[in-house]
Amino acid sequence: MRKKVIAANWKMCKTPDQVQPFFREFLPLVASHDRDEIAICPPFLDIPAALEAGKDSNVAIGAQNMHWEKEGAYTGEICGSMLLAIGVTHVIIGHSERRQYFGETDDVVNLKLKVALELGLIPIVCVGEVLEEREAGLTEDVLRRQCLRAFHAISGKKARKMVVAYEPVWAIGTGKTATPQMAADAHVLIRAEAAKSFGEEFAEQLRILYGGSVKPENAKALMAESEIDGALVGGASLDPKSFAAIVRY
Ligand code: PGA
């Protein structure tokens, strides 16, 4: 059995003063929840407040991005060792918004993934097709390419902590969710790619999350799919009650 991960992606939302009130309401709602791993990925600036508010709880704190170098002249960037130094455990890599608005390529995703794994962070690597690709019947090709290039030159031993999130771009923030079956089909393909890169046994253990308009109303049906090992939640994770309802689906 793969333990599910329910992760929040706050994107560019909430100021540091809004973090503690969120946790004050959220933590009691999930206090006895040990069925799944829970992670919250706030903006960088909110991370210290989240670490403080989530201290000694069952909620891990992640970042939404990191640079691929260990340090250096990269104005405005944050590297993995900085995250690690303050107690961050998870990091989202290659989110479609990074790919779309900040020019992140498959090769950049690969570099970041390598470094995150070397540092011992738990990377949540995002893959997913845009609407035009789905409509053109290219979903499988796109997922294969994104996985192959993201996993390039990484050993199964190194990749052990990796989590993948399947996020069809047309479902992100749109209210359109992939059906559980659509998601499961994509997950099977991603798992097969992982098997090619890292071996069958690795692929069997790999946790593949679904992301894209996950809400309290659809979480149960999605999580019931044996191929779906958790969720990456954007909009619905901003409200403590709604995110708790997803965690407790
Ligand atoms: P959404 O975002 O839940 O708001 O669709 C998901 C994501 O981008 O990770």
Tab-separated table of C-alpha atoms and ligand atoms in Angstrom:
chain	number	residue	atom	x	y	z
A	1	MET	CA	0.000	0.000	0.000
A	2	ARG	CA	1.312	3.429	-0.946
A	3	LYS	CA	0.685	6.084	1.680
A	4	LYS	CA	-1.128	8.982	0.042
A	5	VAL	CA	0.210	12.522	0.079
A	6	ILE	CA	-2.254	15.378	0.278
A	7	ALA	CA	-0.350	18.540	-0.536
A	8	ALA	CA	-1.439	22.169	-0.619
A	9	ASN	CA	-0.011	24.576	-3.158
A	10	TRP	CA	-0.824	28.074	-1.992
A	11	LYS	CA	0.813	29.592	-5.079
A	12	MET	CA	1.253	33.383	-4.685
A	13	CYS	CA	-1.419	33.704	-2.015
A	14	LYS	CA	-1.425	34.701	1.670
A	15	THR	CA	0.838	37.109	3.535
A	16	PRO	CA	2.873	35.877	6.531
A	17	ASP	CA	0.320	37.231	9.031
A	18	GLN	CA	-2.354	34.998	7.465
A	19	VAL	CA	-0.395	31.815	8.078
A	20	GLN	CA	-0.937	31.375	11.804
A	21	PRO	CA	-4.720	31.867	11.633
A	22	PHE	CA	-4.873	29.233	8.883
A	23	PHE	CA	-2.954	26.700	10.961
A	24	ARG	CA	-4.923	27.520	14.114
A	25	GLU	CA	-8.078	26.475	12.325
A	26	PHE	CA	-6.617	23.708	10.168
A	27	LEU	CA	-4.523	21.692	12.628
A	28	PRO	CA	-7.344	20.642	15.003
A	29	LEU	CA	-9.351	19.439	11.988
A	30	VAL	CA	-6.607	16.999	10.953
A	31	ALA	CA	-4.986	16.366	14.336
A	32	SER	CA	-5.654	12.641	14.507
A	33	HIS	CA	-5.126	12.057	10.805
A	34	ASP	CA	-2.287	9.632	10.196
A	35	ARG	CA	-3.705	7.781	7.186
A	36	ASP	CA	-1.998	10.158	4.747
A	37	GLU	CA	1.008	12.452	4.594
A	38	ILE	CA	-0.036	16.122	4.717
A	39	ALA	CA	2.154	18.882	3.292
A	40	ILE	CA	1.570	22.588	2.835
A	41	CYS	CA	3.628	24.555	0.315
A	42	PRO	CA	3.298	28.294	0.976
A	43	PRO	CA	5.167	31.105	-0.795
A	44	PHE	CA	8.816	31.353	0.345
A	45	LEU	CA	8.158	34.371	2.538
A	46	ASP	CA	5.444	32.541	4.483
A	47	ILE	CA	7.550	29.441	5.125
A	48	PRO	CA	9.075	30.482	8.487
A	49	ALA	CA	5.608	31.307	9.842
A	50	ALA	CA	4.282	27.980	8.538
A	51	LEU	CA	7.155	26.036	10.122
A	52	GLU	CA	6.481	27.765	13.410
A	53	ALA	CA	2.717	27.273	13.258
A	54	GLY	CA	3.049	23.631	12.175
A	55	LYS	CA	5.780	22.710	14.674
A	56	ASP	CA	5.215	19.302	16.330
A	57	SER	CA	2.187	18.654	14.129
A	58	ASN	CA	1.496	16.058	11.445
A	59	VAL	CA	1.816	18.703	8.721
A	60	ALA	CA	5.046	18.994	6.731
A	61	ILE	CA	6.085	22.218	5.039
A	62	GLY	CA	7.186	22.398	1.430
A	63	ALA	CA	8.331	25.035	-1.030
A	64	GLN	CA	6.883	25.692	-4.463
A	65	ASN	CA	10.181	25.984	-6.293
A	66	MET	CA	13.955	26.004	-5.842
A	67	HIS	CA	17.038	26.793	-7.902
A	68	TRP	CA	19.189	23.979	-9.288
A	69	GLU	CA	22.500	25.373	-8.081
A	70	LYS	CA	23.657	24.988	-4.514
A	71	GLU	CA	24.504	28.690	-4.177
A	72	GLY	CA	25.818	31.526	-6.287
A	73	ALA	CA	25.047	34.617	-8.280
A	74	TYR	CA	21.388	34.027	-9.101
A	75	THR	CA	19.594	37.204	-8.055
A	76	GLY	CA	16.160	36.610	-6.627
A	77	GLU	CA	16.501	32.847	-6.346
A	78	ILE	CA	16.280	30.403	-3.421
A	79	CYS	CA	18.253	27.159	-3.341
A	80	GLY	CA	17.448	23.793	-1.853
A	81	SER	CA	20.018	23.958	0.929
A	82	MET	CA	18.351	27.129	2.227
A	83	LEU	CA	15.046	25.306	2.353
A	84	LEU	CA	16.594	22.355	4.093
A	85	ALA	CA	18.379	24.581	6.613
A	86	ILE	CA	15.105	25.940	7.969
A	87	GLY	CA	13.241	22.631	8.097
A	88	VAL	CA	11.431	22.419	4.769
A	89	THR	CA	10.959	18.797	3.683
A	90	HIS	CA	9.055	18.934	0.381
A	91	VAL	CA	9.503	20.952	-2.797
A	92	ILE	CA	7.284	21.251	-5.854
A	93	ILE	CA	9.297	21.065	-9.060
A	94	GLY	CA	8.224	21.900	-12.612
A	95	HIS	CA	4.721	23.115	-11.833
A	96	SER	CA	2.971	24.009	-15.094
A	97	GLU	CA	2.803	27.669	-14.050
A	98	ARG	CA	6.601	27.679	-13.764
A	99	ARG	CA	6.853	26.029	-17.162
A	100	GLN	CA	4.292	28.375	-18.724
A	101	TYR	CA	5.206	31.764	-17.222
A	102	PHE	CA	8.846	31.361	-16.229
A	103	GLY	CA	10.211	29.334	-19.106
A	104	GLU	CA	11.049	26.193	-17.141
A	105	THR	CA	12.000	23.457	-19.539
A	106	ASP	CA	12.143	19.707	-19.057
A	107	ASP	CA	15.915	20.058	-18.681
A	108	VAL	CA	15.568	22.613	-15.910
A	109	VAL	CA	13.107	20.309	-14.171
A	110	ASN	CA	15.668	17.517	-14.422
A	111	LEU	CA	18.434	19.690	-12.914
A	112	LYS	CA	16.212	20.779	-10.036
A	113	LEU	CA	15.019	17.242	-9.395
A	114	LYS	CA	18.590	15.954	-9.212
A	115	VAL	CA	19.614	18.574	-6.678
A	116	ALA	CA	16.486	18.189	-4.566
A	117	LEU	CA	17.108	14.444	-4.347
A	118	GLU	CA	20.789	14.910	-3.550
A	119	LEU	CA	19.842	17.196	-0.681
A	120	GLY	CA	17.283	14.748	0.669
A	121	LEU	CA	14.227	16.893	-0.028
A	122	ILE	CA	11.008	15.206	-1.159
A	123	PRO	CA	10.440	16.530	-4.673
A	124	ILE	CA	6.913	16.666	-6.066
A	125	VAL	CA	7.550	16.698	-9.805
A	126	CYS	CA	4.665	18.005	-11.884
A	127	VAL	CA	3.805	16.793	-15.354
A	128	GLY	CA	0.703	17.319	-17.440
A	129	GLU	CA	-0.605	18.213	-20.874
A	130	VAL	CA	-2.249	21.453	-22.000
A	131	LEU	CA	-5.697	21.430	-23.582
A	132	GLU	CA	-4.455	21.657	-27.184
A	133	GLU	CA	-2.231	18.648	-26.597
A	134	ARG	CA	-5.099	16.618	-25.155
A	135	GLU	CA	-7.382	17.604	-28.015
A	136	ALA	CA	-4.730	16.696	-30.554
A	137	GLY	CA	-4.360	13.247	-28.972
A	138	LEU	CA	-0.856	14.066	-27.747
A	139	THR	CA	-1.369	13.488	-24.003
A	140	GLU	CA	0.587	10.248	-23.921
A	141	ASP	CA	3.497	11.654	-25.937
A	142	VAL	CA	3.704	14.728	-23.731
A	143	LEU	CA	3.641	12.756	-20.474
A	144	ARG	CA	6.222	10.316	-21.789
A	145	ARG	CA	8.540	13.115	-22.862
A	146	GLN	CA	8.147	15.058	-19.598
A	147	CYS	CA	8.837	11.962	-17.497
A	148	LEU	CA	11.728	10.711	-19.586
A	149	ARG	CA	13.485	14.082	-19.507
A	150	ALA	CA	12.722	14.774	-15.852
A	151	PHE	CA	14.069	11.359	-14.810
A	152	HIS	CA	17.130	11.529	-17.084
A	153	ALA	CA	20.391	10.279	-15.539
A	154	ILE	CA	18.894	9.751	-12.082
A	155	SER	CA	19.226	6.373	-10.418
A	156	GLY	CA	16.355	4.557	-8.758
A	157	LYS	CA	18.292	4.584	-5.526
A	158	LYS	CA	18.623	8.376	-5.639
A	159	ALA	CA	15.015	8.896	-6.718
A	160	ARG	CA	13.532	6.942	-3.832
A	161	LYS	CA	11.842	9.942	-2.199
A	162	MET	CA	10.420	11.356	-5.412
A	163	VAL	CA	6.704	11.956	-5.780
A	164	VAL	CA	5.097	12.773	-9.139
A	165	ALA	CA	1.997	14.912	-9.611
A	166	TYR	CA	-0.104	14.516	-12.719
A	167	GLU	CA	-1.678	17.910	-13.320
A	168	PRO	CA	-3.503	18.307	-16.613
A	169	VAL	CA	-3.010	22.021	-17.255
A	170	TRP	CA	-6.579	22.460	-18.532
A	171	ALA	CA	-7.864	21.340	-15.121
A	172	ILE	CA	-5.798	23.761	-13.032
A	173	GLY	CA	-7.836	26.572	-11.542
A	174	THR	CA	-10.570	26.063	-14.111
A	175	GLY	CA	-13.073	24.031	-12.097
A	176	LYS	CA	-12.727	21.289	-14.736
A	177	THR	CA	-11.434	18.101	-13.156
A	178	ALA	CA	-10.123	15.097	-15.001
A	179	THR	CA	-12.464	12.194	-14.357
A	180	PRO	CA	-10.998	9.601	-12.004
A	181	GLN	CA	-10.639	7.328	-15.027
A	182	MET	CA	-8.769	9.955	-17.093
A	183	ALA	CA	-6.425	10.564	-14.198
A	184	ALA	CA	-5.943	6.846	-13.585
A	185	ASP	CA	-5.063	6.291	-17.268
A	186	ALA	CA	-2.439	9.036	-17.100
A	187	HIS	CA	-1.070	7.606	-13.859
A	188	VAL	CA	-0.673	4.166	-15.425
A	189	LEU	CA	1.360	5.732	-18.205
A	190	ILE	CA	3.536	7.730	-15.782
A	191	ARG	CA	4.101	4.609	-13.701
A	192	ALA	CA	5.171	2.727	-16.822
A	193	GLU	CA	7.653	5.495	-17.626
A	194	ALA	CA	9.000	5.328	-14.082
A	195	ALA	CA	9.373	1.568	-14.498
A	196	LYS	CA	11.434	2.115	-17.654
A	197	SER	CA	13.694	4.634	-15.922
A	198	PHE	CA	13.945	3.090	-12.459
A	199	GLY	CA	12.606	-0.460	-12.606
A	200	GLU	CA	9.327	-2.187	-11.821
A	201	GLU	CA	9.799	-2.319	-8.097
A	202	PHE	CA	10.467	1.401	-7.885
A	203	ALA	CA	7.433	2.176	-10.024
A	204	GLU	CA	5.239	0.052	-7.788
A	205	GLN	CA	6.231	2.209	-4.786
A	206	LEU	CA	6.076	5.548	-6.606
A	207	ARG	CA	3.382	7.880	-5.375
A	208	ILE	CA	1.578	9.706	-8.162
A	209	LEU	CA	-0.702	12.545	-7.085
A	210	TYR	CA	-3.497	14.090	-9.085
A	211	GLY	CA	-3.842	17.875	-9.260
A	212	GLY	CA	-6.309	20.152	-11.012
A	213	SER	CA	-9.452	21.563	-9.383
A	214	VAL	CA	-9.479	19.047	-6.540
A	215	LYS	CA	-12.293	20.082	-4.186
A	216	PRO	CA	-13.993	18.561	-1.133
A	217	GLU	CA	-16.801	17.472	-3.505
A	218	ASN	CA	-14.615	15.434	-5.871
A	219	ALA	CA	-11.788	14.302	-3.588
A	220	LYS	CA	-13.422	11.061	-2.504
A	221	ALA	CA	-14.072	9.788	-6.017
A	222	LEU	CA	-10.553	10.691	-7.148
A	223	MET	CA	-8.884	9.154	-4.092
A	224	ALA	CA	-10.887	5.961	-4.523
A	225	GLU	CA	-8.877	5.185	-7.672
A	226	SER	CA	-6.127	2.782	-6.700
A	227	GLU	CA	-3.771	4.516	-9.172
A	228	ILE	CA	-4.189	7.908	-7.465
A	229	ASP	CA	-1.863	8.263	-4.489
A	230	GLY	CA	-2.931	11.660	-3.270
A	231	ALA	CA	-3.650	15.183	-4.404
A	232	LEU	CA	-1.918	18.461	-5.097
A	233	VAL	CA	-4.470	21.113	-4.257
A	234	GLY	CA	-4.338	24.775	-5.274
A	235	GLY	CA	-7.403	26.980	-4.829
A	236	ALA	CA	-9.240	24.704	-2.402
A	237	SER	CA	-6.231	24.544	-0.072
A	238	LEU	CA	-6.437	28.234	0.805
A	239	ASP	CA	-9.360	27.713	3.134
A	240	PRO	CA	-8.611	25.581	6.218
A	241	LYS	CA	-12.031	23.910	6.282
A	242	SER	CA	-11.987	23.069	2.632
A	243	PHE	CA	-8.417	21.708	2.694
A	244	ALA	CA	-9.204	19.687	5.832
A	245	ALA	CA	-12.262	18.231	4.098
A	246	ILE	CA	-10.036	17.118	1.216
A	247	VAL	CA	-7.504	15.589	3.610
A	248	ARG	CA	-10.312	13.693	5.326
A	249	TYR	CA	-12.159	12.856	2.048
B	1	PGA	P1	-6.081	24.043	-8.463
B	1	PGA	O1	-4.478	24.046	-8.637
B	1	PGA	O2	-6.399	23.061	-7.390
B	1	PGA	O3	-6.410	25.462	-8.081
B	1	PGA	O4	-6.643	23.656	-9.790
B	1	PGA	C1	-3.737	22.858	-8.560
B	1	PGA	C2	-2.290	23.127	-8.793
B	1	PGA	O5	-1.956	23.978	-9.636
B	1	PGA	O6	-1.408	22.536	-8.142
